[in-house]
Coordinates of C-alpha atoms in Angstrom, one line a residue:
M999 CA -20.8 11.0 16.7
P1000 CA -18.7 10.8 19.3
L1001 CA -15.3 10.2 17.9
P1002 CA -11.8 9.8 20.0
P1003 CA -10.3 13.2 21.0
T1004 CA -6.8 11.9 19.5
D1005 CA -8.2 11.8 16.3
A1006 CA -8.8 15.6 16.1
T1007 CA -6.6 16.5 13.6
T1008 CA -7.4 13.8 11.2
W1009 CA -11.0 14.4 11.2
K1010 CA -10.8 18.0 11.1
A1011 CA -9.3 17.7 7.9
Y1012 CA -12.3 14.9 6.6
S1013 CA -14.7 17.7 8.1
E1014 CA -13.2 20.3 6.0
A1015 CA -12.9 18.6 2.8
I1016 CA -15.1 19.4 -0.1
Y1017 CA -17.0 16.8 -1.8
E1018 CA -18.1 17.0 -5.5
L1019 CA -20.7 15.4 -7.7
V1020 CA -18.7 15.2 -11.2
R1021 CA -21.3 15.9 -14.0
D1022 CA -21.6 17.5 -17.4
E1023 CA -23.3 20.4 -15.7
A1024 CA -22.0 22.7 -13.2
P1025 CA -20.9 20.2 -10.3
F1026 CA -22.1 20.7 -6.7
E1027 CA -20.8 20.6 -3.5
L1028 CA -21.5 18.3 -0.7
R1029 CA -19.8 19.5 3.1
V1030 CA -20.4 17.8 6.2
G1031 CA -22.8 19.2 8.7
E1032 CA -24.8 20.7 5.6
E1033 CA -27.5 20.4 4.0
A1034 CA -27.6 18.6 0.6
G1035 CA -30.8 19.4 -1.2
A1036 CA -29.5 19.4 -4.5
L1037 CA -29.4 15.7 -4.9
L1038 CA -32.8 15.7 -4.4
T1039 CA -32.5 16.6 -8.3
L1040 CA -30.7 13.3 -9.0
E1041 CA -33.1 10.4 -11.0
G1042 CA -33.7 7.8 -8.2
L1043 CA -32.5 9.7 -5.1
E1044 CA -35.6 10.6 -3.2
A1045 CA -36.3 12.7 0.2
Q1046 CA -35.8 9.3 2.7
T1047 CA -33.1 7.5 0.0
P1048 CA -30.0 6.9 1.8
W1049 CA -26.6 7.1 0.3
A1050 CA -22.7 7.4 0.8
V1051 CA -19.7 8.7 -0.9
I1052 CA -17.0 6.5 -0.7
T1053 CA -13.5 6.3 -2.7
A1054 CA -10.4 3.7 -3.0
F1055 CA -7.8 6.1 -3.2
N1056 CA -5.0 6.3 -0.3
P1057 CA -6.2 3.7 2.1
A1058 CA -5.9 4.7 5.7
S1059 CA -5.1 8.2 4.2
R1060 CA -1.1 6.9 3.4
L1061 CA -0.5 8.2 0.2
Q1062 CA -0.5 5.8 -2.5
S1063 CA 1.2 6.5 -6.2
P1064 CA -1.7 7.4 -8.8
A1065 CA -1.4 4.0 -10.5
E1066 CA -2.6 2.2 -7.2
N1067 CA -5.3 4.6 -6.8
A1068 CA -6.5 4.2 -10.2
R1069 CA -6.3 0.2 -9.8
A1070 CA -8.4 0.5 -6.6
H1071 CA -10.5 2.8 -8.2
A1072 CA -11.2 0.5 -10.9
A1073 CA -11.8 -2.3 -8.4
L1074 CA -14.3 0.0 -6.3
S1075 CA -16.2 0.5 -9.7
D1076 CA -16.5 -2.9 -10.3
L1077 CA -17.7 -4.0 -6.9
L1078 CA -20.8 -1.6 -7.4
H1079 CA -21.6 -2.5 -10.8
Q1080 CA -21.7 -6.5 -9.4
K1081 CA -23.5 -5.3 -6.6
G1082 CA -25.9 -3.4 -8.5
F1083 CA -25.8 0.2 -7.1
A1084 CA -26.5 3.2 -8.6
H1085 CA -23.2 5.3 -8.4
L1086 CA -22.0 8.6 -10.0
P1087 CA -18.6 9.9 -9.9
T1088 CA -17.3 12.2 -7.0
R1089 CA -13.9 13.8 -6.3
A1090 CA -13.2 15.4 -2.6
R1091 CA -10.5 18.1 -2.6
D1092 CA -8.8 19.7 0.3
P1093 CA -9.7 23.4 0.7
H1094 CA -6.4 24.1 2.2
G1095 CA -4.6 22.2 -1.1
E1096 CA -2.4 20.4 1.4
W1097 CA -3.6 17.4 0.1
P1098 CA -4.2 15.4 -3.4
I1099 CA -8.0 15.0 -4.8
E1100 CA -9.6 11.8 -3.9
D1101 CA -11.6 10.5 -7.0
G1102 CA -15.1 8.1 -5.6
F1103 CA -18.6 7.5 -6.1
L1104 CA -21.7 9.0 -4.6
I1105 CA -23.7 5.5 -4.1
F1106 CA -27.3 5.6 -3.6
P1107 CA -29.7 3.5 -2.4
I1108 CA -27.2 2.2 0.2
E1109 CA -27.4 2.1 4.3
A1110 CA -24.6 3.0 6.8
N1111 CA -23.8 -0.7 7.3
E1112 CA -23.1 -1.3 4.0
A1113 CA -21.1 1.8 3.2
R1114 CA -19.2 0.6 6.1
K1115 CA -18.7 -2.9 5.3
I1116 CA -17.6 -1.5 1.3
A1117 CA -15.3 1.1 3.0
R1118 CA -13.7 -1.3 5.1
R1119 CA -12.9 -3.4 2.1
F1120 CA -10.5 -0.6 0.7
A1121 CA -9.0 0.4 4.1
Q1122 CA -11.1 4.0 4.6
N1123 CA -11.3 5.9 7.9
A1124 CA -14.5 7.1 6.9
V1125 CA -17.3 7.9 4.0
L1126 CA -19.5 10.4 3.8
I1127 CA -23.3 9.8 4.2
G1128 CA -26.8 11.0 4.5
R1129 CA -30.3 10.2 3.5
G1130 CA -32.3 12.6 1.3
Q1131 CA -31.0 16.3 1.8
G1132 CA -29.3 15.4 4.7
P1133 CA -27.6 17.0 6.6
T1134 CA -24.6 15.3 6.0
E1135 CA -22.2 13.7 8.5
L1136 CA -19.2 11.4 8.2
L1137 CA -19.6 7.4 9.2
D1138 CA -16.6 6.2 11.0
C1139 CA -15.0 3.3 9.2
R1140 CA -12.5 2.0 11.5
L1141 CA -11.7 -1.5 12.9
T1142 CA -12.3 -1.6 17.0
P1143 CA -12.6 -4.5 19.4
D1144 CA -15.9 -4.3 18.7
S1145 CA -15.8 -4.4 14.5
H1146 CA -17.1 -7.2 12.8
L1147 CA -13.7 -8.7 11.7
P1148 CA -13.2 -11.9 9.4
P1149 CA -13.2 -15.4 10.8
R1150 CA -9.3 -15.9 10.1
V1151 CA -8.8 -13.9 13.2
V1152 CA -11.0 -16.3 15.0
E1153 CA -8.6 -18.8 13.6
A1154 CA -5.2 -17.1 14.4
M1155 CA -6.9 -17.1 17.9
R1156 CA -7.1 -21.0 17.5
L1157 CA -3.5 -20.8 17.1
G1158 CA -2.6 -18.6 20.1
V1159 CA -1.9 -15.6 17.9
V1160 CA -3.3 -12.4 16.9
P1161 CA -3.6 -11.1 13.4
D1162 CA -1.5 -7.7 13.0
E1163 CA -5.1 -5.6 12.3
S1164 CA -6.3 -6.4 15.7
V1165 CA -2.7 -6.7 17.5
D1166 CA -3.2 -3.7 19.5
A1167 CA -7.0 -3.8 20.3
Y1168 CA -6.3 -7.1 22.3
T1169 CA -3.3 -6.5 24.2
V1170 CA -4.1 -6.7 28.2
G1171 CA -1.7 -5.8 31.0
R1172 CA 1.2 -4.1 29.0
D1173 CA 0.4 -0.2 29.8
T1174 CA 3.5 0.0 31.7
E1175 CA 5.8 -1.5 29.3
L1176 CA 4.1 0.0 26.2
A1177 CA 4.2 3.8 28.2
L1178 CA 8.2 3.3 28.3
I1179 CA 8.2 2.3 24.5
D1180 CA 6.1 5.2 23.9
A1181 CA 8.2 7.5 25.6
D1182 CA 11.3 6.2 23.7
L1183 CA 9.5 6.9 20.3
D1184 CA 9.1 10.3 20.9
A1185 CA 12.4 10.5 22.0
L1186 CA 13.7 8.9 19.1
A1187 CA 12.0 11.5 16.6
H1188 CA 14.2 13.8 18.7
G1189 CA 17.2 11.8 17.6
A1190 CA 17.8 10.0 20.6
G1191 CA 18.1 6.7 19.9
N1192 CA 17.8 3.6 22.7
L1193 CA 18.2 0.1 23.6
R1194 CA 15.7 -2.4 25.3
V1195 CA 15.4 -5.7 26.1
L1196 CA 12.3 -7.4 26.7
L1197 CA 12.6 -10.5 29.0
A1198 CA 9.8 -13.2 29.7
D1199 CA 9.1 -16.8 29.6
Y1200 CA 7.8 -18.7 26.6
G1201 CA 4.3 -17.8 25.8
S1202 CA 4.1 -14.8 28.0
G1203 CA 3.5 -12.1 25.0
K1204 CA 7.0 -11.2 23.8
T1205 CA 6.8 -11.7 19.9
H1206 CA 2.5 -10.2 20.7
L1207 CA 4.5 -7.1 21.9
L1208 CA 7.0 -6.7 19.5
E1209 CA 4.1 -6.9 16.7
V1210 CA 2.2 -4.0 19.1
I1211 CA 5.4 -2.1 19.1
A1212 CA 5.6 -2.5 15.4
R1213 CA 2.3 -1.2 14.6
R1214 CA 2.6 1.7 16.9
A1215 CA 5.9 3.0 15.3
L1216 CA 4.4 2.6 11.7
A1217 CA 1.6 5.0 12.8
Q1218 CA 3.8 7.5 14.4
N1219 CA 5.8 7.5 10.8
F1220 CA 8.9 5.4 11.8
L1221 CA 10.3 2.8 9.4
V1222 CA 10.5 -0.6 11.0
A1223 CA 12.3 -3.6 10.4
R1224 CA 12.3 -7.1 12.3
V1225 CA 14.2 -10.1 12.0
V1226 CA 13.4 -13.8 14.2
L1227 CA 16.9 -14.9 15.2
D1228 CA 18.0 -18.3 14.2
A1229 CA 20.7 -20.6 14.1
E1230 CA 21.2 -20.4 10.6
G1231 CA 19.2 -17.9 8.3
A1232 CA 19.6 -15.2 10.9
A1233 CA 22.3 -16.0 13.5
P1234 CA 23.4 -13.4 15.6
S1235 CA 26.9 -14.7 15.0
H1236 CA 26.4 -13.8 11.7
P1237 CA 26.0 -9.7 11.3
G1238 CA 25.4 -9.5 7.7
R1239 CA 22.7 -12.4 7.6
V1240 CA 21.0 -10.2 10.4
Y1241 CA 21.0 -7.3 8.4
R1242 CA 19.9 -9.1 5.3
G1243 CA 16.7 -10.4 7.5
L1244 CA 16.0 -6.5 8.8
I1245 CA 16.0 -4.9 5.3
D1246 CA 14.0 -8.0 4.1
Q1247 CA 11.5 -7.1 6.3
L1248 CA 11.5 -3.2 6.2
T1249 CA 8.5 -2.2 6.7
Y1250 CA 6.8 1.5 5.7
P1251 CA 4.3 3.6 7.6
E1252 CA 2.3 4.3 3.8
R1253 CA 2.2 0.6 3.1
P1254 CA 2.7 -1.1 6.3
D1255 CA 1.1 -4.4 4.9
A1256 CA 3.4 -4.6 1.8
P1257 CA 5.5 -7.7 1.9
R1258 CA 9.4 -7.2 1.0
Q1259 CA 9.9 -3.6 0.0
G1260 CA 13.4 -3.3 0.5
L1261 CA 15.4 -0.3 0.0
T1262 CA 13.7 1.5 -3.4
P1263 CA 11.2 3.2 -1.8
L1264 CA 13.5 5.0 1.1
F1265 CA 15.5 5.5 -2.1
E1266 CA 13.0 7.4 -4.3
R1267 CA 12.1 9.7 -1.9
A1268 CA 15.6 10.4 -0.6
L1269 CA 16.4 11.5 -3.8
Q1270 CA 13.6 14.1 -4.0
S1271 CA 15.0 15.4 -0.5
P1272 CA 17.8 18.6 -0.9
I1273 CA 19.0 17.7 2.8
A1274 CA 19.3 14.1 2.0
R1275 CA 21.3 15.0 -1.3
A1276 CA 23.6 17.9 1.1
R1277 CA 24.2 15.5 3.9
F1278 CA 25.2 12.5 2.1
D1279 CA 27.1 14.3 -1.0
L1280 CA 25.1 13.2 -3.9
P1281 CA 26.1 14.5 -7.2
D1282 CA 23.9 17.0 -9.4
V1283 CA 20.7 15.3 -11.1
P1284 CA 22.4 13.4 -13.9
E1285 CA 21.2 13.7 -17.3
R1286 CA 19.4 11.3 -18.8
H1287 CA 18.1 12.8 -22.5
V1288 CA 15.6 11.1 -24.3
P1289 CA 15.6 12.6 -28.2
G1290 CA 12.6 14.4 -28.3
R1291 CA 11.9 14.6 -24.9
P1292 CA 12.6 17.4 -22.1
S1293 CA 15.2 16.7 -20.1
V1294 CA 14.8 14.8 -16.6
V1295 CA 16.9 17.5 -14.8
E1296 CA 14.4 20.1 -15.7
N1297 CA 12.0 18.7 -13.1
R1298 CA 14.2 17.3 -10.5
P1299 CA 15.0 18.9 -7.2
S1300 CA 18.6 20.2 -7.1
V1301 CA 20.4 21.1 -3.7
P1302 CA 20.4 24.5 -2.9
G1303 CA 23.7 26.1 -2.6
R1304 CA 25.3 23.8 -5.8
P1305 CA 26.0 25.6 -8.9
S1306 CA 23.9 24.9 -12.0
V1307 CA 26.0 23.0 -14.7
P1308 CA 26.9 25.7 -17.3
G1309 CA 24.3 25.5 -20.0
R1310 CA 21.8 23.8 -18.4
P1311 CA 19.0 25.1 -16.8
S1312 CA 18.0 25.8 -13.3
V1313 CA 16.6 22.3 -12.0
M1314 CA 13.7 24.5 -10.4
E1315 CA 13.6 26.7 -13.3
N1316 CA 10.9 25.7 -15.4
R1317 CA 9.1 23.3 -12.6
P1318 CA 5.4 23.8 -12.9
S1319 CA 3.6 24.9 -9.8
V1320 CA 0.9 22.7 -8.9
N1321 CA -0.7 24.8 -6.3
A1322 CA -2.6 28.2 -6.3
P1323 CA -0.4 31.0 -6.1
G1324 CA -0.1 32.0 -2.4
R1325 CA -1.0 28.0 -1.3
P1326 CA 1.6 26.1 0.5
S1327 CA 2.6 23.0 -1.0
V1328 CA 0.1 20.2 -1.7
M1329 CA 1.9 17.8 0.9
E1330 CA 3.6 20.5 2.9
N1331 CA 1.0 20.3 6.1
R1332 CA -1.2 17.4 6.2
P1333 CA -1.5 15.6 9.4
S1334 CA -0.9 11.7 9.7
V1335 CA -4.0 9.5 9.9
N1336 CA -2.6 7.5 12.9
A1337 CA -0.9 10.2 14.7
P1338 CA -2.9 12.9 15.0
G1339 CA -0.8 16.2 15.1
R1340 CA 2.5 14.4 14.8
P1341 CA 4.3 15.3 11.2
S1342 CA 3.4 12.5 8.5
V1343 CA 5.8 11.3 5.7
V1344 CA 5.4 13.9 3.5
E1345 CA 5.1 16.8 5.8
N1346 CA 8.9 16.6 6.7
Q1347 CA 9.8 16.4 3.0
P1348 CA 12.5 19.7 3.4
S1349 CA 11.4 22.2 1.1
V1350 CA 13.5 23.3 -1.2
K1351 CA 12.9 27.3 -0.5
E1352 CA 13.0 26.7 3.1
S1353 CA 16.5 24.7 3.6
N1354 CA 18.6 27.9 4.1
D1355 CA 20.9 25.6 6.5
L1356 CA 21.2 22.4 4.9
P1357 CA 23.9 19.6 6.6
A1358 CA 27.4 19.7 5.6
P1359 CA 28.4 16.8 3.1
S1360 CA 29.2 13.7 4.8
A1361 CA 29.1 10.6 2.2
H1362 CA 27.9 7.3 3.7
L1363 CA 30.6 4.8 2.4
Y1364 CA 28.1 2.6 1.4
L1365 CA 24.5 4.3 1.1
T1366 CA 26.3 7.3 -0.8
T1367 CA 27.6 4.7 -3.6
A1368 CA 24.0 3.3 -3.3
L1369 CA 22.0 6.4 -4.0
T1370 CA 24.3 7.5 -6.9
H1371 CA 24.1 4.8 -8.7
F1372 CA 20.7 3.9 -8.3
E1373 CA 20.0 7.6 -9.5
R1374 CA 22.3 6.6 -12.9
L1375 CA 20.0 3.4 -13.5
P1376 CA 16.4 4.6 -14.1
V1377 CA 13.6 1.9 -13.8
G1378 CA 13.7 0.1 -17.3
A1379 CA 17.1 1.1 -17.9
H1380 CA 19.9 -1.9 -17.2
P1381 CA 17.7 -3.6 -15.1
E1382 CA 19.8 -6.7 -14.4
L1383 CA 22.5 -4.2 -13.4
R1384 CA 20.1 -2.0 -11.1
D1385 CA 18.9 -5.3 -9.5
R1386 CA 22.4 -6.5 -8.9
L1387 CA 22.9 -3.1 -7.1
M1388 CA 20.1 -3.1 -5.0
R1389 CA 20.5 -7.2 -4.1
W1390 CA 24.4 -5.8 -2.6
I1391 CA 23.1 -2.6 -0.7
E1392 CA 20.2 -5.0 0.7
G1393 CA 23.1 -7.7 2.3
Q1394 CA 22.2 -10.3 -0.9
P1395 CA 24.9 -12.2 -2.3
I1396 CA 26.0 -11.1 -5.5
G1397 CA 29.3 -12.8 -6.3
R1398 CA 32.3 -10.4 -6.4
N1399 CA 31.8 -6.6 -5.7
R1400 CA 34.6 -6.1 -7.9
D1401 CA 32.4 -7.3 -11.1
L1402 CA 29.5 -4.5 -10.2
D1403 CA 32.3 -1.7 -9.6
Q1404 CA 33.6 -2.8 -12.9
D1405 CA 29.8 -2.4 -14.5
L1406 CA 29.1 0.7 -13.3
R1407 CA 32.0 2.2 -14.2
K1408 CA 31.0 2.1 -17.7
L1409 CA 27.8 4.2 -16.5
R1410 CA 28.3 8.2 -17.5
G1411 CA 28.4 10.2 -14.4
K1412 CA 30.4 10.3 -11.4
H1413 CA 31.5 6.9 -10.2
R1414 CA 31.9 5.7 -6.6
T1415 CA 33.3 2.5 -5.4
V1416 CA 31.6 -0.2 -4.3
Y1417 CA 32.8 -1.9 -1.1
S1418 CA 32.3 -5.2 0.1
L1419 CA 29.5 -6.4 2.3
K1420 CA 30.3 -9.7 3.0
D1421 CA 29.3 -12.3 5.3
Y1422 CA 32.0 -12.1 7.9
R1423 CA 31.6 -12.8 11.3
P1424 CA 33.2 -9.9 12.5
W1425 CA 31.9 -7.1 10.6
A1426 CA 28.9 -6.0 12.9
R1427 CA 30.2 -2.8 13.5
I1428 CA 30.2 -2.6 9.7
Y1429 CA 26.8 -3.4 9.4
A1430 CA 25.6 -1.2 12.8
Y1431 CA 27.1 2.1 10.7
L1432 CA 24.9 0.7 7.3
L1433 CA 22.1 0.4 9.9
S1434 CA 22.6 3.8 11.4
G1435 CA 23.0 5.4 7.9
I1436 CA 19.6 4.0 7.0
D1437 CA 17.8 5.9 9.7
T1438 CA 19.6 8.9 9.0
L1439 CA 18.7 8.5 5.5
A1440 CA 15.4 8.0 6.6
R1441 CA 14.6 11.1 8.6
D1442 CA 16.7 13.2 5.9
A1443 CA 13.3 11.6 3.8
G1444 CA 10.6 12.6 5.9
Y1445 CA 10.4 9.7 8.0
R1446 CA 11.0 9.9 12.0
G1447 CA 13.8 7.4 12.1
L1448 CA 14.1 3.3 12.0
V1449 CA 12.9 0.8 14.4
L1450 CA 14.6 -2.5 14.7
L1451 CA 12.7 -5.5 16.4
F1452 CA 14.8 -8.7 17.2
D1453 CA 13.2 -11.4 18.2
E1454 CA 14.3 -15.2 19.8
A1455 CA 17.5 -13.4 21.1
E1456 CA 17.6 -16.5 23.5
R1457 CA 18.9 -18.6 20.2
F1458 CA 22.7 -17.3 21.8
A1459 CA 22.5 -19.9 23.7
L1460 CA 22.6 -22.2 20.9
L1461 CA 25.5 -21.4 19.3
S1462 CA 29.0 -22.6 20.3
S1463 CA 31.7 -20.7 22.0
E1464 CA 33.3 -19.0 19.3
N1465 CA 30.1 -17.9 17.6
R1466 CA 28.9 -16.6 20.9
A1467 CA 31.8 -13.8 21.1
H1468 CA 30.7 -12.7 17.8
A1469 CA 27.0 -12.6 18.8
E1470 CA 27.9 -10.3 21.7
N1471 CA 29.8 -8.2 19.2
L1472 CA 26.6 -7.5 17.4
F1473 CA 24.5 -6.8 20.6
K1474 CA 27.5 -4.2 21.2
A1475 CA 27.2 -3.0 18.0
M1476 CA 23.7 -2.3 17.9
A1477 CA 24.1 -0.6 21.4
A1478 CA 26.6 1.6 19.8
A1479 CA 24.1 2.9 16.7
S1480 CA 21.5 3.4 19.4
V1481 CA 22.9 5.1 22.4
G1482 CA 26.2 5.9 21.2
A1483 CA 29.7 3.8 21.8
D1484 CA 30.2 6.6 25.0
A1485 CA 26.8 5.1 26.8
A1486 CA 27.5 2.1 26.3
P1487 CA 28.9 -0.3 29.5
F1488 CA 31.5 -1.3 26.9
E1489 CA 35.2 0.3 25.5
R1490 CA 35.3 1.3 22.1
D1491 CA 37.8 -1.1 21.4
D1492 CA 35.5 -3.7 21.7
L1493 CA 34.2 -3.0 18.2
S1494 CA 37.6 -2.3 16.3
G1495 CA 37.6 -5.9 14.2
G1496 CA 36.1 -6.4 10.9
G1497 CA 37.1 -5.2 7.8
L1498 CA 40.5 -3.9 6.0
G1499 CA 41.6 -0.2 4.8
V1500 CA 38.7 1.8 5.1
L1501 CA 36.3 -0.5 6.5
Q1502 CA 38.5 -0.5 9.9
T1503 CA 37.8 3.2 10.2
L1504 CA 33.9 2.9 10.0
P1505 CA 31.8 4.0 13.5
A1506 CA 28.6 2.1 14.4
R1507 CA 27.0 5.0 14.6
Y1508 CA 27.2 7.2 11.3
H1509 CA 25.6 10.3 12.8
S1510 CA 26.8 11.6 15.7
R1511 CA 23.0 12.9 17.2
H1512 CA 20.7 10.4 15.5
G1513 CA 20.6 7.2 17.3
L1514 CA 17.9 4.3 16.5
L1515 CA 15.6 2.1 18.4
A1516 CA 16.9 -1.3 18.9
I1517 CA 14.6 -3.8 20.7
F1518 CA 15.5 -7.3 21.7
A1519 CA 13.1 -9.9 22.9
M1520 CA 14.6 -13.2 24.8
T1521 CA 13.2 -15.9 27.0
P1522 CA 15.7 -15.4 30.1
D1523 CA 18.7 -17.7 29.7
D1524 CA 21.9 -16.7 31.6
Q1525 CA 24.5 -16.8 29.7
G1526 CA 22.4 -14.9 26.7
V1527 CA 21.2 -12.1 29.7
D1528 CA 25.1 -11.7 31.0
V1529 CA 26.3 -11.0 27.4
L1530 CA 23.0 -8.8 27.0
R1531 CA 24.0 -6.8 30.5
Q1532 CA 27.4 -6.4 28.8
A1533 CA 26.2 -4.4 25.6
A1534 CA 23.4 -2.5 27.0
P1535 CA 22.9 -0.3 29.9
D1536 CA 21.1 -1.3 33.4
D1537 CA 17.7 0.8 32.4
A1538 CA 17.6 -1.3 29.1
F1539 CA 15.8 -4.2 30.7
I1540 CA 12.2 -4.8 30.7
D1541 CA 11.0 -7.8 32.6
L1542 CA 7.2 -8.3 31.4
K1543 CA 5.1 -8.6 34.6
L1544 CA 3.0 -11.7 34.5
L1545 CA -0.4 -10.9 33.7
G1546 CA -3.1 -10.9 36.7
G1547 CA -6.5 -12.4 36.9
D1548 CA -8.2 -9.5 36.1
D1549 CA -5.9 -9.4 32.9
F1550 CA -7.2 -12.6 31.7
E1551 CA -10.9 -11.7 32.3
K1552 CA -10.4 -8.7 29.8
L1553 CA -8.8 -11.1 27.3
A1554 CA -11.6 -13.5 27.6
S1555 CA -14.1 -10.7 27.4
R1556 CA -12.1 -9.6 24.3
V1557 CA -11.8 -12.6 22.4
L1558 CA -15.7 -13.5 22.9
R1559 CA -17.0 -10.0 21.6
L1560 CA -14.6 -11.0 18.8
Y1561 CA -15.5 -14.4 18.2
R1562 CA -19.2 -13.4 18.3
A1563 CA -18.7 -10.9 15.4
A1564 CA -16.8 -13.3 13.1
H1565 CA -19.7 -15.8 13.2
E1566 CA -23.4 -15.4 12.6
E1567 CA -24.5 -18.5 14.9
P1568 CA -25.6 -16.8 18.2
L1569 CA -23.9 -17.7 21.8
P1570 CA -25.8 -17.6 24.8
P1571 CA -25.6 -14.4 26.5
A1572 CA -24.7 -16.1 29.9
L1573 CA -20.6 -16.7 28.3
D1574 CA -20.1 -12.3 28.9
T1575 CA -20.3 -13.0 32.6
L1576 CA -19.5 -16.8 33.4
L1577 CA -16.9 -17.6 30.8
P1578 CA -14.1 -14.2 32.2
R1579 CA -14.8 -16.1 35.3
I1580 CA -14.0 -19.9 34.3
V1581 CA -10.9 -18.1 32.5
S1582 CA -9.8 -15.9 35.5
G1583 CA -10.1 -18.9 37.9
L1584 CA -8.0 -21.6 35.5
H1585 CA -5.3 -18.5 35.9
R1586 CA -5.7 -18.9 39.7
H1587 CA -5.1 -22.3 39.9
G1588 CA -2.5 -22.4 37.9
L1589 CA -3.7 -23.9 34.6
L1590 CA -4.0 -21.0 32.1
N1591 CA -0.4 -19.0 32.6
T1592 CA 0.2 -17.4 29.5
P1593 CA -2.3 -15.4 27.0
R1594 CA -1.4 -18.0 24.4
Q1595 CA -2.6 -21.0 26.3
S1596 CA -5.8 -18.8 27.2
M1597 CA -6.8 -17.6 23.4
K1598 CA -6.4 -21.1 22.4
F1599 CA -8.6 -22.7 25.5
I1600 CA -11.3 -19.8 24.7
V1601 CA -11.6 -20.3 21.0
E1602 CA -12.0 -23.9 21.8
I1603 CA -14.7 -23.5 24.3
L1604 CA -16.6 -20.9 22.1
D1605 CA -16.3 -23.8 19.2
I1606 CA -18.3 -26.1 21.9
A1607 CA -20.9 -23.5 22.0
R1608 CA -21.3 -23.0 18.4
R1609 CA -21.0 -26.2 16.9
R1610 CA -21.8 -28.7 19.6
P1611 CA -24.2 -26.5 22.0
A1612 CA -25.8 -29.4 23.2
E1613 CA -22.3 -30.5 25.0
L1614 CA -21.5 -26.6 26.8
R1615 CA -23.6 -27.0 29.6
D1616 CA -21.4 -30.4 30.5
A1617 CA -18.1 -28.7 29.1
V1618 CA -19.0 -26.2 31.6
G1619 CA -20.0 -28.3 34.8
E1620 CA -16.8 -29.8 34.3
L1621 CA -14.9 -27.0 34.4
Q1622 CA -16.5 -25.7 37.4
G1623 CA -16.2 -28.7 39.6
L1624 CA -12.6 -28.2 38.6
L1625 CA -12.4 -25.0 40.3
N1626 CA -13.9 -26.1 43.2
T1627 CA -11.9 -28.6 44.5

């Protein structure tokens, strides 16, 4: 089976895995490319019986919690019972010990097409298949432009948009722009931030391009946060509201479709990182002793170089090893599924033994406080207080921060002051400092950095003159957090406002060598563009070029393939050549100018072909007549 060369690392891991049939007798193994004669000893499985090994664990090879995997495994079992498939338990293991064991099922008889449908239902990249004694092979189950996608994708295109699962496959005419963004992502992985401004008329695909960028960034192990600017909920003149909107939509590579995860997953991962603990100056792991149970600290990571608490065992002293002697950590070198050859989330988690050069402590005024108290408030203990803490650090209203601070002071252990996070317009620098800190925390926790996407930046034009000044401050603060204040085209004093006391000393960028990537998309407006030019370097601006006739032909062909795959009713083969020519012609006559218009038009024509085929000839004739005038 031909596979894209960019997936070589991932497919090598799949090909080297050992698939075991679990049974009371000694288990037997299945390996890619080898005969599976032992299967013929199973009742009901004969020489020509098609079979497959499918798991529901870790969809798209993104690690899930044991509870999530157990739920998915149970759902797969229920589905197989409903469909009446014979199935036996299996487990897949990595011979190198770099990836956790995954439970699954040997299913028979089942043809490859049906196996692929089930695998896609559980977001699996590939399954093991064979017929009788084999040989065994991998079946690619990933979605492509030719895949049978659900009809709801077509329903979305009827409105002129493409759902996330198809957004990259149906992007045309943006190779130049995406090459720039790919270079930005590569630089971001090495610490260099950047600021981009996408300029294009309404309907030209700015929002679509942001969706493509988000998917690419997630696939490369970046955190992504996106906000749509508006006049009220996320006005650019109110940085606290913009920050709240970003954190509300913060997305993680391992769970790209899970909504509103907030900062909790990042905090949980960061607290396991010795580098994060050292850099953010976190205290030693607090002891939360429950009578009759071992102390929590016995099995939690500590920061190397810090002395142990007298009379208390070392953190790592009694930790059981999950690997065979001489083998690397389970998570150490697992390749990323979506970005072969690039580090995955778990790959970047620093090992305690390897962390000989830890960063100097540099407490973050907000994040160090939040992390310290987050660790003092385990799940199930003080749920209301934990909720208030997370609402505070995520920019949600909580009342007075002093009340939260006083309640946290009652807990055992080191206390850190809870400073205010107000919805004040001059506080852009403070919220940029907070986002910059999240970028560094993400890197220390094993991600590659933070990407911020701002849509509808033209909302600036709707603001009053006073609010425009504050929105301009937000743009400058984001520039300082991205490229650094020295590289931005304005003076440092422009960001001096906001806050009292220690808050006035906070820089827009927490770590001098860690920038984030901020991308603004806007419909050109003289005032808005002028303001952004005062905040962003000249090379930050990308004018999205107009799509040409060839691009519209490609779009028509791709939408046609998708539509045909989503519906059972046949469509005339002549549409394969006729429809792209019509769409391109309408574009040349100025009747179709944007991808959004084109998708809606294409779906309308295909609806006629599918539902009212007798009317198709007249509709096409009318269009051709229009093009000949």
